[in-house]
Short mmCIF file of C-alpha atoms and ligand atoms in Angstrom, two decimals:
data_model
loop_
_atom_site.label_atom_id
_atom_site.label_comp_id
_atom_site.label_asym_id
_atom_site.label_seq_id
_atom_site.Cartn_x
_atom_site.Cartn_y
_atom_site.Cartn_z
CA UNK K 1 -38.29 10.41 -42.97
CA UNK K 2 -38.66 10.13 -39.31
CA UNK K 3 -41.34 11.95 -37.05
CA UNK K 4 -39.23 14.93 -36.55
CA UNK K 5 -39.36 15.67 -40.34
CA UNK K 6 -42.72 15.23 -40.75
CA UNK K 7 -43.61 18.13 -38.03
CA UNK K 8 -40.61 20.27 -39.68
CA UNK K 9 -42.38 20.25 -42.74
CA UNK K 10 -45.65 21.58 -41.36
CA UNK K 11 -48.53 22.01 -43.65
CA UNK K 12 -46.74 20.26 -46.72
CA UNK K 13 -48.25 17.33 -48.24
CA UNK K 14 -46.49 14.04 -47.73
CA UNK K 15 -46.51 13.58 -50.86
CA UNK K 16 -44.09 15.93 -52.06
CA UNK K 17 -41.78 14.96 -50.05
CA UNK K 18 -41.69 11.28 -51.60
CA UNK K 19 -40.92 13.36 -54.94
CA UNK K 20 -37.92 14.75 -52.87
CA UNK K 21 -36.70 11.69 -51.79
CA UNK K 22 -36.13 10.27 -55.09
CA UNK K 23 -32.89 12.45 -55.51
CA UNK K 24 -32.49 14.46 -53.00
CA UNK K 25 -29.84 13.49 -50.16
CA UNK K 26 -31.28 10.33 -50.10
CA UNK K 27 -34.30 11.40 -48.49
CA UNK K 28 -32.41 12.87 -45.68
CA UNK K 29 -33.22 16.64 -47.08
CA UNK K 30 -37.37 17.91 -46.19
CA UNK K 31 -38.72 19.34 -49.58
CA UNK K 32 -40.24 22.62 -49.65
CA UNK K 33 -40.42 23.01 -53.38
CA UNK K 34 -39.57 20.68 -56.51
CA UNK K 35 -39.29 23.65 -58.67
CA UNK K 36 -37.54 25.96 -57.75
CA UNK K 37 -35.46 23.66 -55.36
CA UNK K 38 -36.57 23.88 -51.39
CA UNK K 39 -34.42 21.28 -49.70
CA UNK K 40 -33.94 21.99 -45.91
CA UNK K 41 -31.80 20.36 -43.76
CA UNK K 42 -33.33 18.88 -40.61
CA UNK K 43 -32.60 20.98 -37.32
CA UNK K 44 -31.60 17.64 -35.76
CA UNK K 45 -28.32 17.85 -37.90
CA UNK K 46 -26.85 21.06 -36.06
CA UNK K 47 -25.17 19.66 -33.91
CA UNK K 48 -21.84 19.17 -35.73
CA UNK K 49 -19.41 21.86 -36.77
CA UNK K 50 -19.29 20.30 -40.53
CA UNK K 51 -22.69 20.18 -42.08
CA UNK K 52 -22.81 16.36 -43.99
CA UNK K 53 -22.72 17.34 -47.49
CA UNK K 54 -25.72 14.95 -48.28
CA UNK K 55 -27.55 16.78 -45.63
CA UNK K 56 -26.66 20.53 -46.68
CA UNK K 57 -30.19 22.45 -47.64
CA UNK K 58 -30.32 23.33 -51.33
CA UNK K 59 -32.00 26.32 -52.82
CA UNK K 60 -31.75 27.10 -56.63
CA UNK K 61 -34.19 28.87 -58.56
CA UNK K 62 -34.23 27.47 -61.69
CA UNK K 63 -32.09 24.36 -61.03
CA UNK K 64 -28.52 23.24 -61.96
CA UNK K 65 -28.13 23.91 -65.73
CA UNK K 66 -26.99 21.58 -68.20
CA UNK K 67 -23.20 20.53 -66.93
CA UNK K 68 -21.59 21.32 -70.67
CA UNK K 69 -22.83 25.34 -70.72
CA UNK K 70 -21.01 25.64 -67.82
CA UNK K 71 -17.20 24.61 -68.21
CA UNK K 72 -15.82 28.45 -67.56
CA UNK K 73 -15.56 31.22 -65.55
CA UNK K 74 -15.34 34.53 -68.26
CA UNK K 75 -13.71 37.32 -66.48
CA UNK K 76 -14.69 40.04 -68.56
CA UNK K 77 -16.39 43.61 -69.43
CA UNK K 78 -14.66 46.91 -69.80
CA UNK K 79 -13.28 47.34 -66.59
CA UNK K 80 -10.59 44.08 -67.11
CA UNK K 81 -7.79 44.74 -69.44
CA UNK K 82 -6.96 41.38 -69.62
CA UNK K 83 -10.54 39.13 -69.77
CA UNK K 84 -9.95 35.63 -68.62
CA UNK K 85 -11.62 32.58 -69.31
CA UNK K 86 -11.08 30.03 -66.26
CA UNK K 87 -11.79 26.53 -65.95
CA UNK K 88 -11.29 24.88 -62.53
CA UNK K 89 -8.06 23.71 -63.90
CA UNK K 90 -6.96 26.78 -65.06
CA UNK K 91 -7.07 28.37 -60.89
CA UNK K 92 -4.45 26.30 -60.34
CA UNK K 93 -2.07 29.05 -60.45
CA UNK K 94 -3.61 30.98 -57.48
CA UNK K 95 -3.01 30.43 -53.94
CA UNK K 96 -5.72 28.05 -52.61
CA UNK K 97 -7.43 28.94 -49.44
CA UNK K 98 -9.84 26.76 -47.47
CA UNK K 99 -11.91 28.47 -44.76
CA UNK K 100 -14.73 27.88 -42.99
CA UNK K 101 -18.38 29.59 -43.53
CA UNK K 102 -21.73 29.37 -42.77
CA UNK K 103 -23.91 29.62 -45.73
CA UNK K 104 -27.93 30.54 -44.77
CA UNK K 105 -30.33 31.65 -46.99
CA UNK K 106 -31.86 35.07 -46.15
CA UNK K 107 -35.48 33.45 -46.30
CA UNK K 108 -34.79 30.50 -43.55
CA UNK K 109 -37.04 30.91 -41.06
CA UNK K 110 -39.64 32.98 -42.81
CA UNK K 111 -42.51 30.55 -42.26
CA UNK K 112 -41.28 31.95 -38.08
CA UNK K 113 -42.34 35.98 -38.79
CA UNK K 114 -45.37 37.49 -37.58
CA UNK K 115 -47.40 38.70 -39.50
CA UNK K 116 -46.99 35.73 -42.06
CA UNK K 117 -45.52 36.92 -45.39
CA UNK K 118 -45.67 35.09 -48.69
CA UNK K 119 -42.58 33.04 -50.13
CA UNK K 120 -41.21 29.56 -49.60
CA UNK K 121 -42.20 28.92 -45.53
CA UNK K 122 -38.58 27.84 -44.57
CA UNK K 123 -38.60 26.53 -40.73
CA UNK K 124 -35.45 26.47 -40.07
CA UNK K 125 -33.77 24.41 -42.34
CA UNK K 126 -31.79 26.86 -44.95
CA UNK K 127 -28.51 27.18 -43.41
CA UNK K 128 -25.60 24.81 -43.06
CA UNK K 129 -21.73 25.37 -42.12
CA UNK K 130 -19.46 23.31 -44.32
CA UNK K 131 -15.32 24.28 -45.38
CA UNK K 132 -14.89 25.82 -48.78
CA UNK K 133 -11.71 25.41 -50.74
CA UNK K 134 -11.17 27.99 -53.75
CA UNK K 135 -9.18 31.02 -54.81
CA UNK K 136 -9.52 34.40 -53.72
CA UNK K 137 -12.24 36.38 -56.20
CA UNK K 138 -9.43 39.05 -55.48
CA UNK K 139 -6.78 37.64 -57.02
CA UNK K 140 -8.61 36.60 -60.18
CA UNK K 141 -9.30 40.25 -60.61
CA UNK K 142 -5.98 41.33 -60.08
CA UNK K 143 -4.71 39.25 -62.77
CA UNK K 144 -7.51 40.11 -65.49
CA UNK K 145 -6.10 43.87 -64.78
CA UNK K 146 -9.00 45.38 -62.52
CA UNK K 147 -9.92 49.10 -63.55
CA UNK K 148 -9.46 50.55 -59.99
CA UNK K 149 -12.46 52.73 -60.63
CA UNK K 150 -15.22 49.32 -60.55
CA UNK K 151 -17.37 50.03 -57.49
CA UNK K 152 -19.35 46.65 -58.07
CA UNK K 153 -18.59 43.27 -59.73
CA UNK K 154 -21.23 41.88 -61.46
CA UNK K 155 -22.14 38.28 -61.09
CA UNK K 156 -24.25 35.53 -63.60
CA UNK K 157 -24.77 31.62 -62.79
CA UNK K 158 -25.33 29.54 -65.81
CA UNK K 159 -28.13 28.47 -64.56
CA UNK K 160 -30.89 30.37 -66.93
CA UNK K 161 -34.63 30.88 -66.51
CA UNK K 162 -37.46 28.37 -67.74
CA UNK K 163 -38.73 31.16 -69.88
CA UNK K 164 -37.78 34.02 -71.55
CA UNK K 165 -40.29 36.18 -69.33
CA UNK K 166 -38.81 35.07 -65.75
CA UNK K 167 -35.90 37.30 -64.69
CA UNK K 168 -32.40 35.68 -64.81
CA UNK K 169 -30.28 35.66 -61.91
CA UNK K 170 -27.80 38.39 -61.97
CA UNK K 171 -26.47 39.52 -59.00
CA UNK K 172 -23.93 42.34 -57.90
CA UNK K 173 -21.68 42.57 -54.89
CA UNK K 174 -19.60 46.31 -54.27
CA UNK K 175 -16.18 46.30 -55.32
CA UNK K 176 -15.38 46.50 -51.08
CA UNK K 177 -16.89 42.70 -50.70
CA UNK K 178 -15.25 41.42 -54.04
CA UNK K 179 -12.02 42.15 -52.77
CA UNK K 180 -12.52 40.96 -48.98
CA UNK K 181 -9.40 38.25 -48.69
CA UNK K 182 -12.50 35.69 -47.50
CA UNK K 183 -14.47 36.41 -51.05
CA UNK K 184 -13.46 33.34 -52.72
CA UNK K 185 -14.34 31.01 -56.48
CA UNK K 186 -14.84 27.91 -54.86
CA UNK K 187 -14.63 24.29 -56.03
CA UNK K 188 -14.64 22.27 -53.25
CA UNK K 189 -16.88 21.76 -49.90
CA UNK K 190 -15.96 19.62 -47.18
CA UNK K 191 -12.93 18.32 -48.53
CA UNK K 192 -14.55 17.07 -51.78
CA UNK K 193 -15.19 18.45 -55.27
CA UNK K 194 -18.13 20.89 -55.08
CA UNK K 195 -21.63 18.99 -56.42
CA UNK K 196 -23.46 19.76 -58.75
CA UNK K 197 -26.61 21.21 -56.57
CA UNK K 198 -24.04 23.09 -54.74
CA UNK K 199 -22.58 25.06 -58.10
CA UNK K 200 -20.38 22.17 -59.43
CA UNK K 201 -17.76 23.66 -61.09
CA UNK K 202 -17.55 26.96 -59.49
CA UNK K 203 -19.39 28.97 -56.86
CA UNK K 204 -18.65 32.30 -55.34
CA UNK K 205 -18.28 32.53 -51.66
CA UNK K 206 -19.15 35.14 -49.53
CA UNK K 207 -18.65 34.84 -45.94
CA UNK K 208 -21.03 36.57 -43.69
CA UNK K 209 -23.42 37.73 -46.06
CA UNK K 210 -26.52 35.48 -47.15
CA UNK K 211 -26.76 33.02 -49.53
CA UNK K 212 -28.58 34.93 -52.42
CA UNK K 213 -24.59 36.51 -53.04
CA UNK K 214 -23.14 33.33 -53.08
CA UNK K 215 -23.94 32.80 -56.99
CA UNK K 216 -23.68 28.96 -57.83
CA UNK K 217 -22.50 27.53 -61.73
CA UNK K 218 -20.62 30.80 -61.89
CA UNK K 219 -20.52 31.78 -65.15
CA UNK K 220 -19.55 36.04 -65.52
CA UNK K 221 -18.11 38.31 -63.78
CA UNK K 222 -17.92 41.64 -64.84
CA UNK K 223 -16.42 44.36 -62.92
CA UNK K 224 -18.54 47.62 -63.67
CA UNK K 225 -19.24 51.27 -62.74
CA UNK K 226 -22.99 50.01 -61.73
CA UNK K 227 -24.70 47.31 -59.48
CA UNK K 228 -26.53 45.05 -61.28
CA UNK K 229 -30.16 45.80 -62.52
CA UNK K 230 -32.95 43.56 -63.05
CA UNK K 231 -35.95 41.78 -60.91
CA UNK K 232 -33.21 40.40 -58.24
CA UNK K 233 -31.53 43.61 -57.30
CA UNK K 234 -34.09 45.82 -57.15
CA UNK K 235 -37.19 44.24 -56.14
CA UNK K 236 -35.91 40.31 -54.73
CA UNK K 237 -32.88 40.86 -51.97
CA UNK K 238 -33.78 43.95 -50.09
CA UNK K 239 -34.68 44.67 -46.93
CA UNK K 240 -36.07 48.13 -44.70
CA UNK K 241 -33.52 50.43 -44.33
CA UNK K 242 -35.44 51.08 -40.87
CA UNK K 243 -37.98 49.10 -38.74
CA UNK K 244 -41.34 49.49 -41.18
CA UNK K 245 -44.94 48.67 -39.54
CA UNK K 246 -46.27 45.03 -41.13
CA UNK K 247 -47.96 46.29 -44.34
CA UNK K 248 -45.63 48.55 -45.43
CA UNK K 249 -44.85 48.07 -49.36
CA UNK K 250 -40.69 48.41 -50.00
CA UNK K 251 -39.97 51.37 -52.53
CA UNK K 252 -36.28 51.89 -53.87
CA UNK K 253 -36.11 54.59 -51.34
CA UNK K 254 -37.14 52.94 -48.12
CA UNK K 255 -35.01 49.86 -48.73
CA UNK K 256 -31.58 48.63 -49.85
CA UNK K 257 -29.88 45.50 -50.52
CA UNK K 258 -29.15 42.84 -47.51
CA UNK K 259 -25.74 41.87 -46.88
CA UNK K 260 -24.73 40.80 -43.77
CA UNK K 261 -27.09 38.35 -41.84
CA UNK K 262 -27.64 38.65 -37.80
CA UNK K 263 -26.83 37.21 -34.87
CA UNK K 264 -29.03 33.86 -34.30
CA UNK K 265 -28.75 30.29 -32.58
CA UNK K 266 -30.58 27.15 -33.39
CA UNK K 267 -31.56 23.94 -31.04
CA UNK K 268 -30.61 21.04 -32.47
CA UNK K 269 -31.49 18.70 -29.60
CA UNK K 270 -34.20 18.17 -27.37
CA UNK K 271 -36.23 18.15 -30.61
CA UNK K 272 -39.77 20.19 -30.59
CA UNK K 273 -42.56 17.51 -28.57
CA UNK K 274 -39.44 15.11 -28.25
CA UNK K 275 -39.43 12.40 -25.51
CA UNK K 276 -36.42 12.80 -23.42
CA UNK K 277 -34.91 10.35 -20.90
CA UNK K 278 -34.61 11.37 -16.98
CA UNK K 279 -31.44 12.04 -15.57
CA UNK K 280 -28.71 14.31 -17.17
CA UNK K 281 -29.18 15.57 -20.40
CA UNK K 282 -28.03 18.35 -22.93
CA UNK K 283 -29.23 21.03 -24.84
CA UNK K 284 -27.58 21.29 -27.91
CA UNK K 285 -27.31 23.62 -31.45
CA UNK K 286 -24.99 26.50 -33.28
CA UNK K 287 -25.12 30.21 -32.86
CA UNK K 288 -23.78 32.31 -35.20
CA UNK K 289 -23.36 35.63 -37.06
CA UNK K 290 -22.16 37.32 -40.10
CA UNK K 291 -21.19 40.25 -38.60
CA UNK K 292 -18.61 39.38 -35.68
CA UNK K 293 -17.61 35.94 -33.51
CA UNK K 294 -20.17 34.88 -31.34
CA UNK K 295 -19.57 35.73 -27.68
CA UNK K 296 -21.61 34.21 -25.46
CA UNK K 297 -25.05 31.96 -26.03
CA UNK K 298 -27.81 31.67 -22.59
CA UNK K 299 -30.03 28.85 -22.36
CA UNK K 300 -33.66 30.05 -20.28
CA UNK K 301 -34.73 26.67 -19.03
CA UNK K 302 -38.48 26.83 -18.23
CA UNK K 303 -38.86 30.59 -16.86
CA UNK K 304 -35.63 30.37 -15.37
CA UNK K 305 -32.35 32.86 -15.40
CA UNK K 306 -30.30 33.01 -18.27
CA UNK K 307 -27.59 30.68 -17.91
CA UNK K 308 -24.28 30.27 -19.98
CA UNK K 309 -23.77 27.49 -22.69
CA UNK K 310 -20.62 26.10 -23.38
CA UNK K 311 -19.32 27.18 -26.84
CA UNK K 312 -16.87 24.84 -28.83
CA UNK K 313 -15.59 25.50 -32.43
CA UNK K 314 -13.00 28.42 -33.79
CA UNK K 315 -14.81 31.91 -33.03
CA UNK K 316 -14.92 33.95 -36.07
CA UNK K 317 -17.47 36.12 -38.18
CA UNK K 318 -19.54 34.60 -40.59
CA UNK K 319 -18.83 30.63 -38.80
CA UNK K 320 -20.82 28.89 -36.15
CA UNK K 321 -19.47 27.40 -32.84
CA UNK K 322 -21.42 24.54 -31.05
CA UNK K 323 -23.03 25.26 -28.02
CA UNK K 324 -23.97 22.93 -25.03
CA UNK K 325 -25.86 23.14 -22.03
CA UNK K 326 -26.37 20.49 -19.66
CA UNK K 327 -29.06 20.33 -17.14
CA UNK K 328 -31.20 17.51 -15.35
CA UNK K 329 -33.97 16.28 -17.16
CA UNK K 330 -36.85 16.05 -14.35
CA UNK K 331 -40.37 14.61 -15.44
CA UNK K 332 -42.64 16.24 -16.74
CA UNK K 333 -43.31 18.82 -19.84
CA UNK K 334 -40.37 21.32 -19.83
CA UNK K 335 -39.06 24.15 -22.72
CA UNK K 336 -35.96 26.05 -23.39
CA UNK K 337 -34.96 29.20 -25.26
CA UNK K 338 -31.64 30.37 -26.64
CA UNK K 339 -30.42 33.47 -27.10
CA UNK K 340 -26.42 34.31 -28.69
CA UNK K 341 -24.95 37.61 -28.33
CA UNK K 342 -21.90 38.72 -31.04
CA UNK K 343 -18.72 40.16 -30.62
CA UNK K 344 -19.89 43.40 -31.70
CA UNK K 345 -22.71 43.61 -28.95
CA UNK K 346 -25.59 42.30 -31.54
CA UNK K 347 -28.15 39.89 -29.18
CA UNK K 348 -30.58 37.52 -30.79
CA UNK K 349 -33.87 39.73 -30.16
CA UNK K 350 -37.19 37.60 -28.54
CA UNK K 351 -39.17 38.81 -31.73
CA UNK K 352 -37.33 39.37 -35.24
CA UNK K 353 -38.02 42.71 -36.85
CA UNK K 354 -40.67 42.19 -39.85
CA UNK K 355 -40.34 42.90 -43.16
CA UNK K 356 -41.92 42.41 -46.35
CA UNK K 357 -40.05 39.31 -47.52
CA UNK K 358 -39.20 38.16 -44.04
CA UNK K 359 -35.93 37.84 -44.08
CA UNK K 360 -33.26 37.27 -41.56
CA UNK K 361 -35.37 35.32 -38.87
CA UNK K 362 -33.53 35.52 -35.87
CA UNK K 363 -36.03 35.44 -33.19
CA UNK K 364 -35.34 33.21 -29.93
CA UNK K 365 -35.75 29.44 -30.85
CA UNK K 366 -37.90 27.68 -28.28
CA UNK K 367 -38.90 24.13 -27.95
CA UNK K 368 -40.30 22.20 -25.37
CA UNK K 369 -40.16 18.63 -24.64
CA UNK K 370 -41.66 16.03 -22.39
CA UNK K 371 -39.70 13.84 -19.64
CA UNK K 372 -41.84 10.72 -18.59
N1 LIG D 401 -26.73 30.33 -60.12
C1 LIG D 401 -27.29 30.82 -58.73
N2 LIG D 401 -26.64 30.81 -57.83
C2 LIG D 401 -27.81 30.89 -56.87
C3 LIG D 401 -28.90 30.37 -56.89
C4 LIG D 401 -29.49 29.84 -57.59
O1 LIG D 401 -30.79 29.80 -57.63
N3 LIG D 401 -29.03 30.59 -59.03
N4 LIG D 401 -29.59 30.58 -55.42
C5 LIG D 401 -29.03 31.59 -54.14
C6 LIG D 401 -29.96 31.42 -52.99
S1 LIG D 401 -31.08 32.10 -52.91
C7 LIG D 401 -28.81 30.33 -52.07
S2 LIG D 401 -29.53 30.83 -50.23
C8 LIG D 401 -27.76 29.56 -52.46
C9 LIG D 401 -27.94 28.07 -51.92
O2 LIG D 401 -26.83 27.23 -51.83
P1 LIG D 401 -26.60 25.53 -52.40
O3 LIG D 401 -27.99 25.32 -52.59
O4 LIG D 401 -25.76 25.23 -52.32
O5 LIG D 401 -27.36 25.52 -50.67
O6 LIG D 401 -27.51 29.81 -53.73
C10 LIG D 401 -27.47 31.15 -54.15
N5 LIG D 401 -26.76 30.68 -55.65
MO1 LIG D 402 -31.80 32.02 -50.87
#
């Protein structure tokens, strides 16, 4: 791991980074935890439209299940007429769809929220963009004879908690989101078969929504009248309905499940603390919003005016574009801030909205560099 990698790891002891090296992305990911698995992408990788799979962050509550336990996804319960049990090869009868989407953990940036909150102290690296190939959840539900009165789809992976007292990772999404044509059951990532760490053989893709909805090792799909219950619906992955002062606790009444991730941008380079050569340089990074396409990205150099960056890549809700901003690197210490605006008019804020779990951090990203 290079110097920047260590800087990004912050407080993490070097020893656990070495443990991660043995199996995580050949040592290219930053380890925040092993059990649960919390492996982040280095910021320097966010200068590409497609995040290479070996650099793609991994976040698993219990780790992957034994493959043999999860060859099929079962579509069942009282709200389907024809329960189905489908392996990857059975999906060939449905239309294949490939789309590009950002996968971001709701806790990405938690380590930067002020005041501090408990939980994995993620920096910026629990996000990536990939192309995902699979079939529409809607088509599979249709084939199973979905009862039109179903209001939610309950979901579970084949991964099990380490002991029965630990709550299982069960979730649900509202039926409208399940039937959205962009919601996929995927088996390929970046053109290659999905890897076990990312949910093979089958995982859910929910573009624009935070990563906790993107169920890996998808094993059970059950349309229902009610949302799923349990820790990960009733306690975890909830945000205040309206902003609350730091220290306020969440209750079922003042909170709701988080869904769409807000507008955000990140600078891949220059890296914070880096030495930059004199002359023509560029600031490069990514910008995305779960709600709408990116409308503009602006850079503030030192304390100057906000200036527009150039955008590259296809615009769209839930997918990222690259931005580039050319500047003349002059001797001294310099800094930049970036802010993105989406087509729905949302502007990335200077300070993120505080919430007790530090979800959806999206404050301006700032970097400082030196020119000799
Ligand atoms: N079955 C299952 N699905 C899961 C998880 C999990 O622990 N178990 N983690 C979720 C969370 S919190 C995130 S952010 C994403 C991470 O996906 P990745 O590891 O492919 O990056 O998977 C989601 N899907
Ligand atoms: Mo997550």
